Every structure is written in C-alpha cells, then in structure tokens.
Amino acid sequence: MTRKYNFSAGPAGLPDEVLQQAKEELLDWQGKGLSIMEMSHRSKEFISVAETAEQDLRELMGIGADYKVLFLQGGATSQFSMIPINLLRGKGAADYIDTGIWSGKAIKEAGRFCDVKVVASSKGNGYRAIPQQNELTLNPDAAYLHYTPNETIGGLEYDYIPESGDVPLVADLSSSILSRPLDVNKFGLIYAGAQKNIGPAGLTVVVVREELLGDVVPGMPTMFDYKVHADADSMSNTPPTFGWYLAGLVFKWLKEQGGVSAIAEINQRKQEKLYAAIDASDFYANPMAKANRSWMNVPFTLADDALDGLFLEKAEEAGLLNLKGHRSVGGMRASIYNAVPETAVDALIDFMKQFEKLHA
Ligand SMILES: *Cc1c(COP(=O)(O)O)cnc(C)c1O
C-alpha cells in the first residue's frame, strides 16, 4: 500500500503517524481490550484522552485560563447560528466583514438573529484582496465583529488581525487554525471545523472567553447554548469521541513537530515555493493580491481551461489527489494544510512544470 499525496480542501489528509497509531490501537486501546470508539465518554480512560487533548491544544495555541475550549458537533456551519445566539447578549446588531463564500454564509445566517452590518467587503475587488483596517466602518454598539481569517474556497487570507476595540472579535479559523502562531487573547471567540487542520469531520472546536457566556437568545435549543457545553466539559450529551481522540493524536503529533511556530516555518516555505512556481510561469495563474494569498489553500488556473480535465487525470496518475478547484471557482486548488508534507508540494511543482512543458 502506498499513501498518495492528498491536496483535499476538507475532509483533508491526516498525518501518517496519527493514522498509524490509530490503526495500532483501533481494536485494543492501550491494553483495555476494546476500542476507544466503544468506550463510555464518562469512563476515566476517555476522560483522560479528552483532557489531554484539551491541554495539548491549550499549550499549542497559548490559550489562557479565562477561555473555555469546547469540543462540539454540527460543523463550523452550526457556529454561524450559535455565535449570534450566544454573543448578541441583548444587543440587536453585529458587525461582519465579507471576504468570500464562507463569510457570506456566516452573514446570511446571522441575519436570522440580528441586524447584520457588513462593515467592509472585498466584493468590489472581485474578492481578491482583504479590506484594510482603515476601511472598516465599525459600529461601537455591535455585539461582536466576525471575520473569516482564511477564505478556503477563494484562497484569500488576512495579513493582519482586525482591531475591534472593546467589541469582541470572532474568527472562523476552520481552514487556518494551528497553521501559524496566533494571539488568542485578541479574540472573544474562535471556532473551527476539525476536518481541515485538526482531525476528522464531525468535531468542531470552539475557544471562547468565559465572560461572554450565559446570556443566550431566549427560546433557543439547549444544545445551542455554549454555557451548557462549557459547564459539562463538552459532555452534556455524547460527544464525538473518536474525532476528539484523533484530534488529540494530531495535537501530540504537532507538538512533536516542534509546535505551531515550527509548522508555520514549513507552511511558509510550502506556500512560497508553490506561488513562486505559479508566478514564474505564463501557463499557471493565481489572481489574489500577493499580501492576501492563502497559505493553506492555493487556487490556480491553467491558461487553457480545456486542459483542466487532462491535468487532473495526469496528476492523479502521478499520485497527486484532489486538486480540482471548488465548483464555484473552477480551475485547480491545492490545499496544503499542516499534514501535507513539503515533499508533496515539491512533487506537485515538478508535476506542474512537466505538464506545462508537454502542453503549453
Ligand atoms: C470548511 C469551512 C466551513 C464549513 O465547515 P463545516 O464543518 O462543513 O460546517 C466554514 N468556514 C470555513 C472557513 C471553512 O473552511
């Protein structure tokens, strides 16, 4: 069996070492005679797995004691509603920055609960550049300011953290969490679906400043109240135990790599060489403003889109999987999350050069 290079946008590749360990202990977790999947979430064994995962994430991201870390279900998309439900706290309006498809979905959902003020948008530049701080017309009475640090589909990433004053800052980090160091203290809440940089689909991580909890929109489902989850250590009902366990293995793996700053150096090199290869050629192109090119998701087009199908077919033959761009964008997209090794990017660049030579 050979594992191929996987450039999937999500669910994305996991580190080989993590899958290997999960395989080794799948039937018999640490000599207990059963799988971690088959254990009660209230067993002392699972609770220790859960607590260790949380501790490791806190250590990796530098999360302080004034934050709760929640391991939830429902995907990042459920957070699009949970955020207004929990963070409006009696206010009627929230600020959002529009930079592409994911922020657009968050805006649409929040509109069901409050008056959404889009304080800046990349629409005018075709979603190719992030609005600057001085372009944000912030509303001092907003309950919070929401933004999407990395737009996974467009391949557009902030090169700064918006300054929101006393208004809590909320970030959808689904596709960029743990990819480089981040000062968590600047945020009221961050969230991420696990299936890009953390683990398998089915788990959603929320890190929230504890003082923001406890004032939900009345009449909402119990399971949409962060405080219910925080008070029960995310075990108010059965949590996604296997995903939580695998996330814990990924956090351990990341610590072994040297932590977030060490992986960030590799991530920086990976994206730099891939964009350099695209820019050096007349055959491939990426239209994003250079300062806002995503480190994790690198979309690119071929000079002749009639060659797209052949490119994907030959890439797959070369062991380079899932390079097809999002259906709304077309072209190609190489997602190069933490678990995608630098050798995968090198192999992709070699393949691209080869393909260009044969077909340009
Ligand atoms: C993938 C993604 C989502 C959606 O995540 P689900 O877990 O499928 O709900 C939301 N926001 C961003 C930035 C994403 O990359």
mmCIF file of C-alpha atoms and ligand atoms in Angstrom:
data_model
loop_
_atom_site.group_PDB
_atom_site.id
_atom_site.type_symbol
_atom_site.label_atom_id
_atom_site.label_comp_id
_atom_site.label_asym_id
_atom_site.label_seq_id
_atom_site.Cartn_x
_atom_site.Cartn_y
_atom_site.Cartn_z
ATOM 1 C CA MET A 1 0.000 0.000 0.000
ATOM 2 C CA THR A 2 1.252 3.467 -0.840
ATOM 3 C CA ARG A 3 -0.326 6.604 0.509
ATOM 4 C CA LYS A 4 -0.628 9.250 -2.165
ATOM 5 C CA TYR A 5 -0.290 12.984 -1.782
ATOM 6 C CA ASN A 6 -3.677 14.409 -0.814
ATOM 7 C CA PHE A 7 -4.459 18.065 -1.552
ATOM 8 C CA SER A 8 -8.086 17.830 -0.447
ATOM 9 C CA ALA A 9 -9.697 21.012 0.920
ATOM 10 C CA GLY A 10 -11.606 19.001 3.524
ATOM 11 C CA PRO A 11 -12.019 16.465 4.871
ATOM 12 C CA ALA A 12 -8.282 16.686 4.416
ATOM 13 C CA GLY A 13 -5.281 14.428 4.859
ATOM 14 C CA LEU A 14 -4.127 13.414 8.318
ATOM 15 C CA PRO A 15 -0.512 12.764 9.339
ATOM 16 C CA ASP A 16 0.600 9.196 8.525
ATOM 17 C CA GLU A 17 1.918 8.772 12.078
ATOM 18 C CA VAL A 18 -1.504 9.629 13.516
ATOM 19 C CA LEU A 19 -3.338 7.141 11.304
ATOM 20 C CA GLN A 20 -0.714 4.516 12.065
ATOM 21 C CA GLN A 21 -1.180 4.935 15.804
ATOM 22 C CA ALA A 22 -4.975 4.927 15.472
ATOM 23 C CA LYS A 23 -4.677 1.720 13.440
ATOM 24 C CA GLU A 24 -2.442 0.050 16.002
ATOM 25 C CA GLU A 25 -4.799 0.784 18.859
ATOM 26 C CA LEU A 26 -8.078 0.544 16.968
ATOM 27 C CA LEU A 27 -9.146 -2.864 18.292
ATOM 28 C CA ASP A 28 -7.439 -2.704 21.650
ATOM 29 C CA TRP A 29 -6.820 0.738 23.110
ATOM 30 C CA GLN A 30 -3.856 0.630 25.487
ATOM 31 C CA GLY A 31 -4.423 -2.947 26.579
ATOM 32 C CA LYS A 32 -8.016 -2.349 27.709
ATOM 33 C CA GLY A 33 -9.390 -4.968 25.301
ATOM 34 C CA LEU A 34 -11.712 -2.618 23.431
ATOM 35 C CA SER A 35 -11.599 0.287 21.024
ATOM 36 C CA ILE A 36 -11.632 3.888 22.195
ATOM 37 C CA MET A 37 -14.708 4.157 19.951
ATOM 38 C CA GLU A 38 -16.509 1.594 22.076
ATOM 39 C CA MET A 39 -15.916 3.236 25.438
ATOM 40 C CA SER A 40 -18.225 5.357 27.506
ATOM 41 C CA HIS A 41 -17.424 9.037 27.214
ATOM 42 C CA ARG A 42 -17.753 9.081 31.005
ATOM 43 C CA SER A 43 -15.111 6.395 31.558
ATOM 44 C CA LYS A 44 -11.921 7.547 33.246
ATOM 45 C CA GLU A 45 -9.993 6.355 30.185
ATOM 46 C CA PHE A 46 -11.902 8.552 27.754
ATOM 47 C CA ILE A 47 -11.957 11.498 30.131
ATOM 48 C CA SER A 48 -8.178 11.358 30.300
ATOM 49 C CA VAL A 49 -7.965 11.273 26.479
ATOM 50 C CA ALA A 50 -10.318 14.268 26.325
ATOM 51 C CA GLU A 51 -8.494 16.273 28.986
ATOM 52 C CA THR A 52 -5.082 15.602 27.459
ATOM 53 C CA ALA A 53 -6.316 16.738 24.054
ATOM 54 C CA GLU A 54 -7.617 19.972 25.560
ATOM 55 C CA GLN A 55 -4.397 20.565 27.500
ATOM 56 C CA ASP A 56 -2.299 19.992 24.386
ATOM 57 C CA LEU A 57 -4.438 22.382 22.335
ATOM 58 C CA ARG A 58 -4.194 24.997 25.089
ATOM 59 C CA GLU A 59 -0.428 24.588 25.114
ATOM 60 C CA LEU A 60 -0.095 24.690 21.303
ATOM 61 C CA MET A 61 -2.189 27.847 20.960
ATOM 62 C CA GLY A 62 -1.339 29.538 24.259
ATOM 63 C CA ILE A 63 -4.977 29.564 25.408
ATOM 64 C CA GLY A 64 -5.365 31.189 28.835
ATOM 65 C CA ALA A 65 -7.496 30.057 31.788
ATOM 66 C CA ASP A 66 -10.060 32.773 31.014
ATOM 67 C CA TYR A 67 -11.115 30.814 27.914
ATOM 68 C CA LYS A 68 -13.270 27.697 27.633
ATOM 69 C CA VAL A 69 -12.376 25.117 24.994
ATOM 70 C CA LEU A 70 -15.419 23.262 23.658
ATOM 71 C CA PHE A 71 -15.454 20.073 21.578
ATOM 72 C CA LEU A 72 -18.775 20.191 19.745
ATOM 73 C CA GLN A 73 -20.630 18.734 16.768
ATOM 74 C CA GLY A 74 -22.518 20.376 13.930
ATOM 75 C CA GLY A 75 -19.557 21.723 11.966
ATOM 76 C CA ALA A 76 -18.422 25.287 11.560
ATOM 77 C CA THR A 77 -21.742 25.930 9.829
ATOM 78 C CA SER A 78 -23.683 25.432 13.080
ATOM 79 C CA GLN A 79 -21.443 28.074 14.630
ATOM 80 C CA PHE A 80 -22.840 30.554 12.110
ATOM 81 C CA SER A 81 -26.031 30.403 14.237
ATOM 82 C CA MET A 82 -24.558 29.592 17.658
ATOM 83 C CA ILE A 83 -22.440 32.738 17.577
ATOM 84 C CA PRO A 84 -25.312 35.236 17.327
ATOM 85 C CA ILE A 85 -27.470 33.124 19.672
ATOM 86 C CA ASN A 86 -24.785 33.288 22.369
ATOM 87 C CA LEU A 87 -22.935 36.514 21.758
ATOM 88 C CA LEU A 88 -25.691 39.026 20.999
ATOM 89 C CA ARG A 89 -26.300 39.299 24.779
ATOM 90 C CA GLY A 90 -29.306 41.535 24.387
ATOM 91 C CA LYS A 91 -27.850 43.633 21.583
ATOM 92 C CA GLY A 92 -29.566 43.918 18.243
ATOM 93 C CA ALA A 93 -26.660 44.221 15.823
ATOM 94 C CA ALA A 94 -23.372 42.574 14.900
ATOM 95 C CA ASP A 95 -20.557 43.582 12.538
ATOM 96 C CA TYR A 96 -19.309 41.250 9.799
ATOM 97 C CA ILE A 97 -16.571 41.547 7.188
ATOM 98 C CA ASP A 98 -17.387 40.000 3.807
ATOM 99 C CA THR A 99 -14.385 38.424 2.072
ATOM 100 C CA GLY A 100 -15.905 35.497 0.200
ATOM 101 C CA ILE A 101 -18.122 32.454 0.293
ATOM 102 C CA TRP A 102 -17.646 31.398 3.925
ATOM 103 C CA SER A 103 -18.017 34.865 5.418
ATOM 104 C CA GLY A 104 -21.039 35.301 3.151
ATOM 105 C CA LYS A 105 -22.673 32.207 4.626
ATOM 106 C CA ALA A 106 -21.945 33.411 8.164
ATOM 107 C CA ILE A 107 -23.517 36.781 7.306
ATOM 108 C CA LYS A 108 -26.617 35.206 5.836
ATOM 109 C CA GLU A 109 -27.220 33.007 8.879
ATOM 110 C CA ALA A 110 -26.587 35.800 11.398
ATOM 111 C CA GLY A 111 -29.244 37.835 9.579
ATOM 112 C CA ARG A 112 -31.832 35.445 11.015
ATOM 113 C CA PHE A 113 -30.998 36.664 14.517
ATOM 114 C CA CYS A 114 -29.914 40.286 14.307
ATOM 115 C CA ASP A 115 -29.245 43.330 12.221
ATOM 116 C CA VAL A 116 -26.031 42.442 10.386
ATOM 117 C CA LYS A 117 -23.792 45.356 9.445
ATOM 118 C CA VAL A 118 -21.321 44.434 6.726
ATOM 119 C CA VAL A 119 -18.567 46.827 7.769
ATOM 120 C CA ALA A 120 -16.359 46.122 4.758
ATOM 121 C CA SER A 121 -16.421 43.864 1.720
ATOM 122 C CA SER A 122 -13.975 42.534 -0.838
ATOM 123 C CA LYS A 123 -16.776 42.344 -3.375
ATOM 124 C CA GLY A 124 -15.569 45.488 -5.162
ATOM 125 C CA ASN A 125 -12.224 43.881 -5.990
ATOM 126 C CA GLY A 126 -13.707 40.539 -7.005
ATOM 127 C CA TYR A 127 -12.765 39.008 -3.633
ATOM 128 C CA ARG A 128 -9.088 39.284 -4.487
ATOM 129 C CA ALA A 129 -7.916 41.469 -1.613
ATOM 130 C CA ILE A 130 -8.752 41.826 2.083
ATOM 131 C CA PRO A 131 -10.125 45.205 3.265
ATOM 132 C CA GLN A 132 -7.623 47.177 5.313
ATOM 133 C CA GLN A 133 -8.228 48.157 8.926
ATOM 134 C CA ASN A 134 -8.895 51.792 7.936
ATOM 135 C CA GLU A 135 -11.662 50.645 5.575
ATOM 136 C CA LEU A 136 -13.669 49.017 8.387
ATOM 137 C CA THR A 137 -16.574 51.217 9.425
ATOM 138 C CA LEU A 138 -17.029 49.604 12.833
ATOM 139 C CA ASN A 139 -20.174 50.066 14.872
ATOM 140 C CA PRO A 140 -19.307 50.675 18.552
ATOM 141 C CA ASP A 141 -22.643 49.151 19.649
ATOM 142 C CA ALA A 142 -22.099 45.894 17.774
ATOM 143 C CA ALA A 143 -22.323 42.741 19.894
ATOM 144 C CA TYR A 144 -19.203 41.432 18.146
ATOM 145 C CA LEU A 145 -17.140 41.667 14.952
ATOM 146 C CA HIS A 146 -16.984 38.473 12.868
ATOM 147 C CA TYR A 147 -14.433 37.734 10.162
ATOM 148 C CA THR A 148 -13.012 34.778 8.259
ATOM 149 C CA PRO A 149 -9.197 34.833 8.520
ATOM 150 C CA ASN A 150 -8.816 32.381 5.635
ATOM 151 C CA GLU A 151 -11.366 32.021 2.859
ATOM 152 C CA THR A 152 -10.878 28.366 1.985
ATOM 153 C CA ILE A 153 -12.621 28.486 -1.394
ATOM 154 C CA GLY A 154 -11.225 31.729 -2.791
ATOM 155 C CA GLY A 155 -7.757 31.237 -1.297
ATOM 156 C CA LEU A 156 -7.761 34.667 0.339
ATOM 157 C CA GLU A 157 -6.177 35.242 3.768
ATOM 158 C CA TYR A 158 -5.868 38.193 6.144
ATOM 159 C CA ASP A 159 -2.365 39.507 6.742
ATOM 160 C CA TYR A 160 -3.497 41.232 9.937
ATOM 161 C CA ILE A 161 -5.893 40.776 12.863
ATOM 162 C CA PRO A 162 -8.702 43.360 12.768
ATOM 163 C CA GLU A 163 -8.708 45.767 15.693
ATOM 164 C CA SER A 164 -12.207 45.912 17.196
ATOM 165 C CA GLY A 165 -11.635 47.883 20.415
ATOM 166 C CA ASP A 166 -13.994 46.740 23.176
ATOM 167 C CA VAL A 167 -16.201 44.788 20.763
ATOM 168 C CA PRO A 168 -15.397 41.039 20.978
ATOM 169 C CA LEU A 169 -13.615 39.722 17.905
ATOM 170 C CA VAL A 170 -14.884 36.424 16.438
ATOM 171 C CA ALA A 171 -12.970 34.373 13.861
ATOM 172 C CA ASP A 172 -13.829 31.376 11.689
ATOM 173 C CA LEU A 173 -10.473 29.600 11.729
ATOM 174 C CA SER A 174 -11.737 26.398 10.109
ATOM 175 C CA SER A 175 -9.014 26.261 7.472
ATOM 176 C CA SER A 176 -6.174 28.109 9.195
ATOM 177 C CA ILE A 177 -6.194 27.121 12.876
ATOM 178 C CA LEU A 178 -2.770 25.903 14.044
ATOM 179 C CA SER A 179 -1.143 26.840 10.721
ATOM 180 C CA ARG A 180 0.848 29.665 12.303
ATOM 181 C CA PRO A 181 1.046 31.415 15.680
ATOM 182 C CA LEU A 182 -1.985 33.475 16.719
ATOM 183 C CA ASP A 183 -2.516 35.705 19.758
ATOM 184 C CA VAL A 184 -5.698 34.132 21.135
ATOM 185 C CA ASN A 185 -6.042 36.947 23.691
ATOM 186 C CA LYS A 186 -7.181 39.273 20.924
ATOM 187 C CA PHE A 187 -10.331 37.200 20.408
ATOM 188 C CA GLY A 188 -13.668 36.796 22.122
ATOM 189 C CA LEU A 189 -14.277 33.551 20.250
ATOM 190 C CA ILE A 190 -12.585 31.407 17.630
ATOM 191 C CA TYR A 191 -14.009 28.309 16.011
ATOM 192 C CA ALA A 192 -13.024 25.654 13.526
ATOM 193 C CA GLY A 193 -14.498 22.554 11.955
ATOM 194 C CA ALA A 194 -11.892 19.859 12.600
ATOM 195 C CA GLN A 195 -11.706 18.339 9.138
ATOM 196 C CA LYS A 196 -9.034 20.646 7.722
ATOM 197 C CA ASN A 197 -6.228 21.117 10.217
ATOM 198 C CA ILE A 198 -7.321 19.203 13.325
ATOM 199 C CA GLY A 199 -8.773 15.776 12.629
ATOM 200 C CA PRO A 200 -11.751 14.006 11.086
ATOM 201 C CA ALA A 201 -15.100 15.572 10.203
ATOM 202 C CA GLY A 202 -17.720 15.557 12.935
ATOM 203 C CA LEU A 203 -15.851 17.578 15.541
ATOM 204 C CA THR A 204 -15.933 21.358 15.912
ATOM 205 C CA VAL A 205 -13.614 23.228 18.247
ATOM 206 C CA VAL A 206 -14.743 26.478 19.880
ATOM 207 C CA VAL A 207 -12.485 28.608 22.084
ATOM 208 C CA VAL A 208 -14.480 31.282 23.877
ATOM 209 C CA ARG A 209 -13.794 33.879 26.547
ATOM 210 C CA GLU A 210 -15.721 32.620 29.569
ATOM 211 C CA GLU A 211 -17.127 36.035 30.500
ATOM 212 C CA LEU A 212 -19.138 36.075 27.241
ATOM 213 C CA LEU A 213 -21.191 33.035 28.223
ATOM 214 C CA GLY A 214 -24.568 32.744 29.916
ATOM 215 C CA ASP A 215 -26.851 35.211 28.104
ATOM 216 C CA VAL A 216 -28.402 33.374 25.169
ATOM 217 C CA VAL A 217 -31.280 34.494 22.967
ATOM 218 C CA PRO A 218 -34.382 33.159 24.794
ATOM 219 C CA GLY A 219 -36.188 30.115 23.470
ATOM 220 C CA MET A 220 -33.222 28.582 21.671
ATOM 221 C CA PRO A 221 -32.431 24.848 21.817
ATOM 222 C CA THR A 222 -30.436 23.825 24.889
ATOM 223 C CA MET A 223 -27.693 22.325 22.717
ATOM 224 C CA PHE A 224 -27.075 25.743 21.140
ATOM 225 C CA ASP A 225 -26.027 27.262 24.471
ATOM 226 C CA TYR A 226 -22.233 27.344 24.877
ATOM 227 C CA LYS A 227 -22.587 27.514 28.656
ATOM 228 C CA VAL A 228 -24.396 24.170 28.722
ATOM 229 C CA HIS A 229 -21.382 22.626 26.982
ATOM 230 C CA ALA A 230 -18.815 24.565 28.994
ATOM 231 C CA ASP A 231 -20.395 23.565 32.322
ATOM 232 C CA ALA A 232 -20.409 19.895 31.272
ATOM 233 C CA ASP A 233 -16.848 19.834 29.828
ATOM 234 C CA SER A 234 -18.445 19.252 26.394
ATOM 235 C CA MET A 235 -20.132 16.091 27.718
ATOM 236 C CA SER A 236 -23.662 17.388 28.126
ATOM 237 C CA ASN A 237 -24.563 14.631 25.685
ATOM 238 C CA THR A 238 -22.348 12.078 23.933
ATOM 239 C CA PRO A 239 -19.523 13.998 22.275
ATOM 240 C CA PRO A 240 -17.826 12.833 19.039
ATOM 241 C CA THR A 241 -15.433 10.621 20.975
ATOM 242 C CA PHE A 242 -13.426 9.162 18.103
ATOM 243 C CA GLY A 243 -12.902 12.546 16.489
ATOM 244 C CA TRP A 244 -11.857 14.006 19.829
ATOM 245 C CA TYR A 245 -9.351 11.152 20.320
ATOM 246 C CA LEU A 246 -7.930 11.621 16.802
ATOM 247 C CA ALA A 247 -7.676 15.373 17.323
ATOM 248 C CA GLY A 248 -5.665 14.579 20.448
ATOM 249 C CA LEU A 249 -3.281 12.447 18.385
ATOM 250 C CA VAL A 250 -2.910 15.301 15.879
ATOM 251 C CA PHE A 251 -2.112 17.746 18.720
ATOM 252 C CA LYS A 252 0.558 15.331 20.039
ATOM 253 C CA TRP A 253 1.971 14.998 16.518
ATOM 254 C CA LEU A 254 2.082 18.765 16.170
ATOM 255 C CA LYS A 255 3.930 19.091 19.472
ATOM 256 C CA GLU A 256 6.444 16.521 18.230
ATOM 257 C CA GLN A 257 6.973 18.638 15.093
ATOM 258 C CA GLY A 258 8.003 21.487 17.394
ATOM 259 C CA GLY A 259 4.614 23.155 17.793
ATOM 260 C CA VAL A 260 2.867 25.872 15.830
ATOM 261 C CA SER A 261 5.872 28.094 15.132
ATOM 262 C CA ALA A 262 7.851 25.125 13.762
ATOM 263 C CA ILE A 263 4.991 24.014 11.485
ATOM 264 C CA ALA A 264 4.499 27.658 10.438
ATOM 265 C CA GLU A 265 8.058 27.746 9.068
ATOM 266 C CA ILE A 266 7.324 24.695 6.936
ATOM 267 C CA ASN A 267 3.955 26.116 5.883
ATOM 268 C CA GLN A 268 5.619 29.366 4.885
ATOM 269 C CA ARG A 269 8.128 27.543 2.674
ATOM 270 C CA LYS A 270 5.418 25.335 1.151
ATOM 271 C CA GLN A 271 3.217 28.224 0.032
ATOM 272 C CA GLU A 272 6.150 30.410 -1.015
ATOM 273 C CA LYS A 273 7.541 27.845 -3.421
ATOM 274 C CA LEU A 274 4.128 26.954 -4.844
ATOM 275 C CA TYR A 275 3.159 30.584 -5.530
ATOM 276 C CA ALA A 276 6.676 31.222 -6.900
ATOM 277 C CA ALA A 277 6.220 28.342 -9.359
ATOM 278 C CA ILE A 278 2.811 29.719 -10.404
ATOM 279 C CA ASP A 279 4.170 33.250 -10.827
ATOM 280 C CA ALA A 280 7.227 32.077 -12.773
ATOM 281 C CA SER A 281 5.010 30.534 -15.445
ATOM 282 C CA ASP A 282 2.691 32.063 -18.063
ATOM 283 C CA PHE A 283 0.728 28.841 -18.037
ATOM 284 C CA TYR A 284 -0.489 28.941 -14.403
ATOM 285 C CA ALA A 285 -2.048 31.904 -12.623
ATOM 286 C CA ASN A 286 -3.361 32.961 -9.218
ATOM 287 C CA PRO A 287 -5.206 36.300 -9.141
ATOM 288 C CA MET A 288 -5.096 37.133 -5.429
ATOM 289 C CA ALA A 289 -3.366 40.217 -4.029
ATOM 290 C CA LYS A 290 0.098 38.978 -3.028
ATOM 291 C CA ALA A 291 -0.250 40.072 0.612
ATOM 292 C CA ASN A 292 -3.536 38.162 0.926
ATOM 293 C CA ARG A 293 -2.658 34.870 -0.698
ATOM 294 C CA SER A 294 -3.730 31.952 1.457
ATOM 295 C CA TRP A 295 -1.058 29.763 2.987
ATOM 296 C CA MET A 296 -3.384 26.780 3.268
ATOM 297 C CA ASN A 297 -5.443 26.889 0.047
ATOM 298 C CA VAL A 298 -3.718 27.716 -3.219
ATOM 299 C CA PRO A 299 -6.125 28.027 -6.155
ATOM 300 C CA PHE A 300 -4.665 28.319 -9.635
ATOM 301 C CA THR A 301 -5.906 28.270 -13.194
ATOM 302 C CA LEU A 302 -4.415 26.883 -16.387
ATOM 303 C CA ALA A 303 -4.005 29.197 -19.378
ATOM 304 C CA ASP A 304 -6.399 26.950 -21.302
ATOM 305 C CA ASP A 305 -9.196 25.522 -19.191
ATOM 306 C CA ALA A 306 -9.838 22.868 -21.823
ATOM 307 C CA LEU A 307 -6.750 21.207 -20.291
ATOM 308 C CA ASP A 308 -8.236 21.059 -16.778
ATOM 309 C CA GLY A 309 -9.535 17.524 -17.136
ATOM 310 C CA LEU A 310 -6.247 16.222 -18.512
ATOM 311 C CA PHE A 311 -4.296 17.999 -15.765
ATOM 312 C CA LEU A 312 -6.403 16.311 -13.080
ATOM 313 C CA GLU A 313 -6.189 12.926 -14.764
ATOM 314 C CA LYS A 314 -2.393 13.065 -15.131
ATOM 315 C CA ALA A 315 -1.984 14.444 -11.609
ATOM 316 C CA GLU A 316 -3.935 11.526 -10.233
ATOM 317 C CA GLU A 317 -1.766 9.112 -12.203
ATOM 318 C CA ALA A 318 1.252 10.813 -10.611
ATOM 319 C CA GLY A 319 -0.222 10.224 -7.142
ATOM 320 C CA LEU A 320 -1.385 13.818 -6.602
ATOM 321 C CA LEU A 321 -5.014 13.694 -5.479
ATOM 322 C CA ASN A 322 -7.903 16.127 -5.070
ATOM 323 C CA LEU A 323 -6.552 19.126 -6.967
ATOM 324 C CA LYS A 324 -9.881 20.067 -8.543
ATOM 325 C CA GLY A 325 -10.928 23.610 -7.639
ATOM 326 C CA HIS A 326 -14.200 24.336 -5.851
ATOM 327 C CA ARG A 327 -17.200 24.070 -8.159
ATOM 328 C CA SER A 328 -17.909 27.793 -7.731
ATOM 329 C CA VAL A 329 -14.393 28.851 -8.776
ATOM 330 C CA GLY A 330 -13.212 26.217 -11.251
ATOM 331 C CA GLY A 331 -9.566 25.589 -12.079
ATOM 332 C CA MET A 332 -7.385 23.894 -9.501
ATOM 333 C CA ARG A 333 -6.870 24.235 -5.780
ATOM 334 C CA ALA A 334 -4.041 22.723 -3.796
ATOM 335 C CA SER A 335 -4.886 22.656 -0.112
ATOM 336 C CA ILE A 336 -1.632 22.352 1.769
ATOM 337 C CA TYR A 337 -2.641 22.010 5.406
ATOM 338 C CA ASN A 338 -0.239 21.050 8.210
ATOM 339 C CA ALA A 339 -0.438 17.330 7.404
ATOM 340 C CA VAL A 340 0.602 17.854 3.764
ATOM 341 C CA PRO A 341 4.376 17.380 3.776
ATOM 342 C CA GLU A 342 6.768 19.660 1.956
ATOM 343 C CA THR A 343 7.686 16.709 -0.305
ATOM 344 C CA ALA A 344 4.072 16.753 -1.569
ATOM 345 C CA VAL A 345 4.421 20.378 -2.622
ATOM 346 C CA ASP A 346 7.764 19.613 -4.291
ATOM 347 C CA ALA A 347 6.144 16.734 -6.182
ATOM 348 C CA LEU A 348 3.249 18.983 -7.253
ATOM 349 C CA ILE A 349 5.614 21.677 -8.534
ATOM 350 C CA ASP A 350 7.625 19.096 -10.505
ATOM 351 C CA PHE A 351 4.425 17.739 -11.989
ATOM 352 C CA MET A 352 3.183 21.227 -12.929
ATOM 353 C CA LYS A 353 6.453 22.038 -14.711
ATOM 354 C CA GLN A 354 6.334 18.734 -16.563
ATOM 355 C CA PHE A 355 2.714 19.252 -17.598
ATOM 356 C CA GLU A 356 3.434 22.772 -18.807
ATOM 357 C CA LYS A 357 6.366 21.551 -20.905
ATOM 358 C CA LEU A 358 4.170 18.954 -22.604
ATOM 359 C CA HIS A 359 1.004 21.010 -23.095
ATOM 360 C CA ALA A 360 1.733 24.755 -23.075
HETATM 361 C C1 LIG B 1 -14.972 24.238 5.681
HETATM 362 C C2 LIG B 1 -15.323 25.557 6.211
HETATM 363 C C3 LIG B 1 -16.568 25.804 6.826
HETATM 364 C C4 LIG B 1 -17.664 24.768 6.907
HETATM 365 O O1 LIG B 1 -17.356 23.776 7.797
HETATM 366 P P1 LIG B 1 -18.423 22.619 8.131
HETATM 367 O O2 LIG B 1 -17.711 21.910 9.247
HETATM 368 O O3 LIG B 1 -18.592 21.806 6.899
HETATM 369 O O4 LIG B 1 -19.682 23.244 8.568
HETATM 370 C C5 LIG B 1 -16.802 27.057 7.347
HETATM 371 N N1 LIG B 1 -15.874 28.035 7.271
HETATM 372 C C6 LIG B 1 -14.680 27.830 6.681
HETATM 373 C C7 LIG B 1 -13.689 28.946 6.626
HETATM 374 C C8 LIG B 1 -14.370 26.590 6.134
HETATM 375 O O5 LIG B 1 -13.185 26.393 5.550
#
